[in-house]
Amino acid sequence: MTTYARIAVVVLLACFTSGAIAQDLPVTQQCLGCICEAISSCNTTRTCSGDVCGPFRITWAYWADSGKPTVRGESTESNSAYSNCAVDTYCSALSVQGYMSKFQQDCDGNGRIDCDDFATIHKIGGYGCKGAILPEPYGERYRQCKNIVGQYKP
């Protein structure tokens, strides 16, 4: 799948599934697509590897901090709730939204909270993003995607 196609898949899924609640979510669909592209080449067939799962490479702690969204009403206490959510494109995107709702901040000190900040928070974490530089190759992939899809507003 080409880079453009992968980004389109995530953006379309986010559009389709977020519907009316989109205005309440901090991360734009384009930004979600670039975070996904940067972290995993938006590989939606990837399951769990080590302590990370799914196209957004989410950890259990990240999922817990995001509010523990689940697939099809599964109990958050289920042993498989985290992994089922993390490998599901819609649920994992909701997890990213929940995490950013909790940790959104101006990481780069430019006076606004935007996709650059969300990309940093996603990779570095909610507690260590101030002045952080995105590690490679994540940073390069993110910048390439951003150049392809344009500038974002949070």
PDB file of C-alpha atoms in Angstrom:
ATOM      1  CA  MET A   1       0.000   0.000   0.000  1.00  0.00           C
ATOM      2  CA  THR A   2       1.420   3.411  -0.931  1.00  0.00           C
ATOM      3  CA  THR A   3       1.994   6.140   1.619  1.00  0.00           C
ATOM      4  CA  TYR A   4      -0.885   8.154   0.187  1.00  0.00           C
ATOM      5  CA  ALA A   5      -3.209   5.165   0.348  1.00  0.00           C
ATOM      6  CA  ARG A   6      -2.307   4.404   3.974  1.00  0.00           C
ATOM      7  CA  ILE A   7      -2.905   8.002   4.996  1.00  0.00           C
ATOM      8  CA  ALA A   8      -6.201   8.016   3.115  1.00  0.00           C
ATOM      9  CA  VAL A   9      -7.332   4.829   4.894  1.00  0.00           C
ATOM     10  CA  VAL A  10      -6.754   6.312   8.338  1.00  0.00           C
ATOM     11  CA  VAL A  11      -8.269   9.677   7.438  1.00  0.00           C
ATOM     12  CA  LEU A  12     -11.355   8.053   5.912  1.00  0.00           C
ATOM     13  CA  LEU A  13     -11.787   5.737   8.884  1.00  0.00           C
ATOM     14  CA  ALA A  14     -11.444   8.660  11.247  1.00  0.00           C
ATOM     15  CA  CYS A  15     -13.975  10.686   9.224  1.00  0.00           C
ATOM     16  CA  PHE A  16     -16.429   7.813   9.048  1.00  0.00           C
ATOM     17  CA  THR A  17     -16.225   6.882  12.690  1.00  0.00           C
ATOM     18  CA  SER A  18     -15.867  10.228  14.446  1.00  0.00           C
ATOM     19  CA  GLY A  19     -18.966  11.793  12.890  1.00  0.00           C
ATOM     20  CA  ALA A  20     -20.735  14.347  15.024  1.00  0.00           C
ATOM     21  CA  ILE A  21     -18.278  14.215  17.908  1.00  0.00           C
ATOM     22  CA  ALA A  22     -15.327  15.346  15.752  1.00  0.00           C
ATOM     23  CA  GLN A  23     -15.591  18.945  16.945  1.00  0.00           C
ATOM     24  CA  ASP A  24     -14.900  17.800  20.517  1.00  0.00           C
ATOM     25  CA  LEU A  25     -11.735  15.891  19.643  1.00  0.00           C
ATOM     26  CA  PRO A  26      -8.359  17.640  19.895  1.00  0.00           C
ATOM     27  CA  VAL A  27      -6.545  15.909  17.005  1.00  0.00           C
ATOM     28  CA  THR A  28      -7.582  16.471  13.385  1.00  0.00           C
ATOM     29  CA  GLN A  29      -8.068  13.507  11.100  1.00  0.00           C
ATOM     30  CA  GLN A  30      -5.089  14.598   8.992  1.00  0.00           C
ATOM     31  CA  CYS A  31      -2.918  14.774  12.082  1.00  0.00           C
ATOM     32  CA  LEU A  32      -4.037  11.309  13.208  1.00  0.00           C
ATOM     33  CA  GLY A  33      -3.075  10.026   9.775  1.00  0.00           C
ATOM     34  CA  CYS A  34       0.415  11.503   9.998  1.00  0.00           C
ATOM     35  CA  ILE A  35       0.987  10.193  13.528  1.00  0.00           C
ATOM     36  CA  CYS A  36      -0.076   6.747  12.330  1.00  0.00           C
ATOM     37  CA  GLU A  37       2.148   6.994   9.248  1.00  0.00           C
ATOM     38  CA  ALA A  38       5.136   8.139  11.306  1.00  0.00           C
ATOM     39  CA  ILE A  39       4.830   5.526  14.047  1.00  0.00           C
ATOM     40  CA  SER A  40       4.056   2.390  11.991  1.00  0.00           C
ATOM     41  CA  SER A  41       3.720   3.325   8.313  1.00  0.00           C
ATOM     42  CA  CYS A  42       0.046   3.048   9.260  1.00  0.00           C
ATOM     43  CA  ASN A  43       0.236  -0.716   9.208  1.00  0.00           C
ATOM     44  CA  THR A  44      -3.301  -1.751  10.097  1.00  0.00           C
ATOM     45  CA  THR A  45      -2.459  -5.457   9.881  1.00  0.00           C
ATOM     46  CA  ARG A  46       0.085  -5.260  12.676  1.00  0.00           C
ATOM     47  CA  THR A  47      -0.904  -6.789  15.988  1.00  0.00           C
ATOM     48  CA  CYS A  48       1.132  -6.635  19.199  1.00  0.00           C
ATOM     49  CA  SER A  49       4.904  -6.705  19.339  1.00  0.00           C
ATOM     50  CA  GLY A  50       6.513  -6.513  22.749  1.00  0.00           C
ATOM     51  CA  ASP A  51       4.666  -3.908  24.784  1.00  0.00           C
ATOM     52  CA  VAL A  52       3.109  -2.012  21.843  1.00  0.00           C
ATOM     53  CA  CYS A  53       0.079  -2.826  19.708  1.00  0.00           C
ATOM     54  CA  GLY A  54      -1.693  -1.697  16.575  1.00  0.00           C
ATOM     55  CA  PRO A  55      -1.221   0.972  13.924  1.00  0.00           C
ATOM     56  CA  PHE A  56      -0.538   3.670  16.541  1.00  0.00           C
ATOM     57  CA  ARG A  57       1.858   1.375  18.514  1.00  0.00           C
ATOM     58  CA  ILE A  58      -0.008   1.981  21.772  1.00  0.00           C
ATOM     59  CA  THR A  59       1.176   0.680  25.148  1.00  0.00           C
ATOM     60  CA  TRP A  60      -1.127  -0.494  27.921  1.00  0.00           C
ATOM     61  CA  ALA A  61      -0.256   2.615  29.990  1.00  0.00           C
ATOM     62  CA  TYR A  62      -1.072   4.925  27.053  1.00  0.00           C
ATOM     63  CA  TRP A  63      -4.402   3.144  26.566  1.00  0.00           C
ATOM     64  CA  ALA A  64      -5.171   3.405  30.301  1.00  0.00           C
ATOM     65  CA  ASP A  65      -4.303   7.133  30.333  1.00  0.00           C
ATOM     66  CA  SER A  66      -6.554   7.632  27.309  1.00  0.00           C
ATOM     67  CA  GLY A  67      -9.627   6.478  29.223  1.00  0.00           C
ATOM     68  CA  LYS A  68      -9.581   2.806  28.173  1.00  0.00           C
ATOM     69  CA  PRO A  69     -11.802   2.920  25.094  1.00  0.00           C
ATOM     70  CA  THR A  70     -12.996  -0.514  23.996  1.00  0.00           C
ATOM     71  CA  VAL A  71     -14.285  -2.286  20.931  1.00  0.00           C
ATOM     72  CA  ARG A  72     -18.029  -3.017  20.765  1.00  0.00           C
ATOM     73  CA  GLY A  73     -18.677  -2.313  24.448  1.00  0.00           C
ATOM     74  CA  GLU A  74     -16.125  -4.805  25.761  1.00  0.00           C
ATOM     75  CA  SER A  75     -15.476  -4.408  29.484  1.00  0.00           C
ATOM     76  CA  THR A  76     -12.375  -2.363  30.273  1.00  0.00           C
ATOM     77  CA  GLU A  77     -11.530  -5.083  32.792  1.00  0.00           C
ATOM     78  CA  SER A  78     -11.366  -7.795  30.125  1.00  0.00           C
ATOM     79  CA  ASN A  79      -7.871  -9.255  29.668  1.00  0.00           C
ATOM     80  CA  SER A  80      -8.097  -8.546  25.950  1.00  0.00           C
ATOM     81  CA  ALA A  81      -9.656  -5.048  26.090  1.00  0.00           C
ATOM     82  CA  TYR A  82      -6.347  -3.211  25.604  1.00  0.00           C
ATOM     83  CA  SER A  83      -5.030  -5.330  22.742  1.00  0.00           C
ATOM     84  CA  ASN A  84      -8.426  -5.485  21.019  1.00  0.00           C
ATOM     85  CA  CYS A  85      -8.663  -1.699  21.103  1.00  0.00           C
ATOM     86  CA  ALA A  86      -5.059  -1.059  20.107  1.00  0.00           C
ATOM     87  CA  VAL A  87      -5.281  -3.216  16.972  1.00  0.00           C
ATOM     88  CA  ASP A  88      -8.650  -1.749  15.938  1.00  0.00           C
ATOM     89  CA  THR A  89      -8.089   1.386  13.824  1.00  0.00           C
ATOM     90  CA  TYR A  90     -11.151   3.225  15.136  1.00  0.00           C
ATOM     91  CA  CYS A  91     -10.631   2.330  18.802  1.00  0.00           C
ATOM     92  CA  SER A  92      -6.908   3.073  18.703  1.00  0.00           C
ATOM     93  CA  ALA A  93      -7.658   6.471  17.113  1.00  0.00           C
ATOM     94  CA  LEU A  94     -10.085   7.132  19.994  1.00  0.00           C
ATOM     95  CA  SER A  95      -7.299   6.174  22.369  1.00  0.00           C
ATOM     96  CA  VAL A  96      -4.992   8.747  20.757  1.00  0.00           C
ATOM     97  CA  GLN A  97      -7.769  11.350  21.055  1.00  0.00           C
ATOM     98  CA  GLY A  98      -8.311  10.511  24.733  1.00  0.00           C
ATOM     99  CA  TYR A  99      -4.595  10.653  25.479  1.00  0.00           C
ATOM    100  CA  MET A 100      -4.263  14.025  23.752  1.00  0.00           C
ATOM    101  CA  SER A 101      -7.321  15.376  25.572  1.00  0.00           C
ATOM    102  CA  LYS A 102      -5.569  14.551  28.817  1.00  0.00           C
ATOM    103  CA  PHE A 103      -2.027  15.652  27.917  1.00  0.00           C
ATOM    104  CA  GLN A 104      -2.399  18.348  25.249  1.00  0.00           C
ATOM    105  CA  GLN A 105       0.170  21.085  25.727  1.00  0.00           C
ATOM    106  CA  ASP A 106       2.460  23.381  23.768  1.00  0.00           C
ATOM    107  CA  CYS A 107       5.559  21.174  23.607  1.00  0.00           C
ATOM    108  CA  ASP A 108       7.552  23.333  21.190  1.00  0.00           C
ATOM    109  CA  GLY A 109       6.825  26.664  22.901  1.00  0.00           C
ATOM    110  CA  ASN A 110       5.371  28.377  19.832  1.00  0.00           C
ATOM    111  CA  GLY A 111       2.268  29.575  21.678  1.00  0.00           C
ATOM    112  CA  ARG A 112      -0.208  27.130  20.165  1.00  0.00           C
ATOM    113  CA  ILE A 113      -1.149  23.473  20.503  1.00  0.00           C
ATOM    114  CA  ASP A 114      -1.041  21.825  17.090  1.00  0.00           C
ATOM    115  CA  CYS A 115      -0.214  18.599  15.309  1.00  0.00           C
ATOM    116  CA  ASP A 116       3.517  19.050  15.917  1.00  0.00           C
ATOM    117  CA  ASP A 117       2.777  18.975  19.644  1.00  0.00           C
ATOM    118  CA  PHE A 118       0.460  15.965  19.326  1.00  0.00           C
ATOM    119  CA  ALA A 119       3.085  14.060  17.314  1.00  0.00           C
ATOM    120  CA  THR A 120       5.653  14.797  20.028  1.00  0.00           C
ATOM    121  CA  ILE A 121       3.295  13.815  22.843  1.00  0.00           C
ATOM    122  CA  HIS A 122       2.431  10.577  21.052  1.00  0.00           C
ATOM    123  CA  LYS A 123       6.079   9.550  20.691  1.00  0.00           C
ATOM    124  CA  ILE A 124       7.671  11.091  23.810  1.00  0.00           C
ATOM    125  CA  GLY A 125       4.734  10.927  26.213  1.00  0.00           C
ATOM    126  CA  GLY A 126       2.574  13.379  28.068  1.00  0.00           C
ATOM    127  CA  TYR A 127       5.117  14.259  30.727  1.00  0.00           C
ATOM    128  CA  GLY A 128       8.326  14.845  28.759  1.00  0.00           C
ATOM    129  CA  CYS A 129       7.493  16.746  25.616  1.00  0.00           C
ATOM    130  CA  LYS A 130       8.632  20.281  26.520  1.00  0.00           C
ATOM    131  CA  GLY A 131      11.492  21.137  24.163  1.00  0.00           C
ATOM    132  CA  ALA A 132      11.772  17.518  22.995  1.00  0.00           C
ATOM    133  CA  ILE A 133      13.006  16.700  19.514  1.00  0.00           C
ATOM    134  CA  LEU A 134      11.291  13.886  17.653  1.00  0.00           C
ATOM    135  CA  PRO A 135      13.580  10.868  17.304  1.00  0.00           C
ATOM    136  CA  GLU A 136      14.312   9.542  13.836  1.00  0.00           C
ATOM    137  CA  PRO A 137      12.957   7.953  11.730  1.00  0.00           C
ATOM    138  CA  TYR A 138       9.636   8.939  13.375  1.00  0.00           C
ATOM    139  CA  GLY A 139      10.369  12.654  13.019  1.00  0.00           C
ATOM    140  CA  GLU A 140      11.277  12.419   9.345  1.00  0.00           C
ATOM    141  CA  ARG A 141       8.215  10.326   8.518  1.00  0.00           C
ATOM    142  CA  TYR A 142       5.995  12.769  10.376  1.00  0.00           C
ATOM    143  CA  ARG A 143       7.471  15.793   8.559  1.00  0.00           C
ATOM    144  CA  GLN A 144       7.120  14.071   5.170  1.00  0.00           C
ATOM    145  CA  CYS A 145       3.472  13.294   5.851  1.00  0.00           C
ATOM    146  CA  LYS A 146       2.826  16.812   7.095  1.00  0.00           C
ATOM    147  CA  ASN A 147       4.292  18.198   3.875  1.00  0.00           C
ATOM    148  CA  ILE A 148       2.044  15.896   1.828  1.00  0.00           C
ATOM    149  CA  VAL A 149      -1.232  16.676   3.577  1.00  0.00           C
ATOM    150  CA  GLY A 150      -0.513  20.287   4.526  1.00  0.00           C
ATOM    151  CA  GLN A 151      -0.706  22.253   7.736  1.00  0.00           C
ATOM    152  CA  TYR A 152      -3.148  21.413  10.492  1.00  0.00           C
ATOM    153  CA  LYS A 153      -5.046  23.100  13.221  1.00  0.00           C
ATOM    154  CA  PRO A 154      -5.625  21.159  16.451  1.00  0.00           C
TER     155      PRO A 154
END
